[in-house]
GROMACS .gro file of C-alpha atoms in nm:
model
   87
    1MET     CA    1  -2.777  -3.292  -3.058
    2ALA     CA    2  -2.811  -3.602  -2.841
    3ILE     CA    3  -2.437  -3.607  -2.777
    4GLN     CA    4  -2.443  -3.247  -2.654
    5ASN     CA    5  -2.736  -3.319  -2.422
    6LYS     CA    6  -2.560  -3.627  -2.284
    7TYR     CA    7  -2.249  -3.418  -2.219
    8ALA     CA    8  -2.454  -3.141  -2.058
    9LYS     CA    9  -2.623  -3.393  -1.828
   10LYS     CA   10  -2.284  -3.533  -1.723
   11ILE     CA   11  -2.157  -3.184  -1.643
   12TRP     CA   12  -2.472  -3.110  -1.445
   13ARG     CA   13  -2.450  -3.440  -1.255
   14ASP     CA   14  -2.077  -3.412  -1.177
   15GLY     CA   15  -2.087  -3.048  -1.071
   16GLY     CA   16  -1.973  -2.887  -1.395
   17VAL     CA   17  -1.660  -2.722  -1.264
   18VAL     CA   18  -1.312  -2.859  -1.312
   19GLN     CA   19  -1.025  -2.668  -1.160
   20VAL     CA   20  -0.674  -2.731  -1.284
   21ASN     CA   21  -0.379  -2.560  -1.125
   22ILE     CA   22  -0.134  -2.435  -1.388
   23ALA     CA   23   0.147  -2.585  -1.180
   24GLN     CA   24   0.001  -2.931  -1.250
   25ILE     CA   25   0.080  -2.903  -1.621
   26ASN     CA   26   0.440  -3.007  -1.679
   27TYR     CA   27   0.593  -3.077  -2.017
   28GLY     CA   28   0.959  -3.087  -1.911
   29GLU     CA   29   1.138  -2.786  -2.060
   30ILE     CA   30   0.928  -2.775  -2.374
   31LEU     CA   31   1.018  -2.404  -2.410
   32LYS     CA   32   1.394  -2.446  -2.367
   33GLY     CA   33   1.580  -2.208  -2.597
   34LYS     CA   34   1.270  -1.997  -2.671
   35ARG     CA   35   1.242  -1.627  -2.592
   36ILE     CA   36   0.915  -1.489  -2.463
   37LEU     CA   37   0.796  -1.131  -2.408
   38ILE     CA   38   0.512  -1.087  -2.158
   39THR     CA   39   0.342  -0.752  -2.112
   40GLY     CA   40   0.196  -0.687  -1.770
   41GLY     CA   41   0.426  -0.943  -1.612
   42SER     CA   42   0.452  -0.782  -1.270
   43ALA     CA   43   0.118  -0.917  -1.142
   44GLY     CA   44  -0.177  -1.142  -1.208
   45ILE     CA   45  -0.199  -1.365  -1.513
   46GLY     CA   46   0.113  -1.218  -1.673
   47ARG     CA   47   0.318  -1.303  -1.368
   48ALA     CA   48   0.180  -1.659  -1.355
   49ILE     CA   49   0.255  -1.710  -1.725
   50ALA     CA   50   0.610  -1.580  -1.677
   51LYS     CA   51   0.666  -1.817  -1.386
   52LYS     CA   52   0.538  -2.116  -1.584
   53CYS     CA   53   0.742  -2.026  -1.893
   54LEU     CA   54   1.055  -1.999  -1.680
   55SER     CA   55   0.987  -2.341  -1.529
   56GLU     CA   56   0.964  -2.480  -1.883
   57GLY     CA   57   1.309  -2.341  -1.972
   58ALA     CA   58   1.225  -2.024  -2.167
   59GLU     CA   59   1.412  -1.696  -2.147
   60VAL     CA   60   1.146  -1.443  -2.042
   61VAL     CA   61   1.122  -1.064  -2.055
   62ILE     CA   62   0.840  -0.914  -1.849
   63THR     CA   63   0.728  -0.557  -1.901
   64GLY     CA   64   0.523  -0.320  -1.690
   65ARG     CA   65   0.484   0.042  -1.590
   66SER     CA   66   0.635   0.018  -1.242
   67LEU     CA   67   1.005  -0.067  -1.229
   68ASP     CA   68   0.975  -0.131  -0.853
   69LYS     CA   69   0.712  -0.402  -0.907
   70LEU     CA   70   0.914  -0.559  -1.189
   71GLU     CA   71   1.229  -0.569  -0.977
   72THR     CA   72   1.033  -0.725  -0.689
   73VAL     CA   73   0.911  -1.002  -0.920
   74ARG     CA   74   1.265  -1.054  -1.053
   75LEU     CA   75   1.403  -1.089  -0.701
   76GLU     CA   76   1.122  -1.322  -0.589
   77MET     CA   77   1.159  -1.554  -0.889
   78ASN     CA   78   1.539  -1.545  -0.866
   79ASN     CA   79   1.596  -1.689  -1.214
   80PRO     CA   80   1.880  -1.577  -1.444
   81LEU     CA   81   1.653  -1.630  -1.746
   82LEU     CA   82   1.410  -1.359  -1.628
   83HIS     CA   83   1.465  -1.004  -1.749
   84VAL     CA   84   1.259  -0.693  -1.677
   85LEU     CA   85   1.184  -0.392  -1.894
   86GLN     CA   86   0.992  -0.085  -1.784
   87TRP     CA   87   0.768   0.000  -2.074
   0.00000   0.00000   0.00000
């Protein structure tokens, strides 16, 4: 219990919030040769995950309801490893 209290005090003293940008994490193509399917990949978290997986070398399929949004993401990312599927 004392360890938890010590940790809690440190968090309280230091502000308690640590923000890490997903772009800061870089493993160097750790996903090369892997295939990933992401639902809801046209916006938000799904889009961010797709972008990071592409940067790590994965072949990615993003799905969504709107083909227009999916095509927009595909054009913006401009990566031959990104595929879209309206689903």
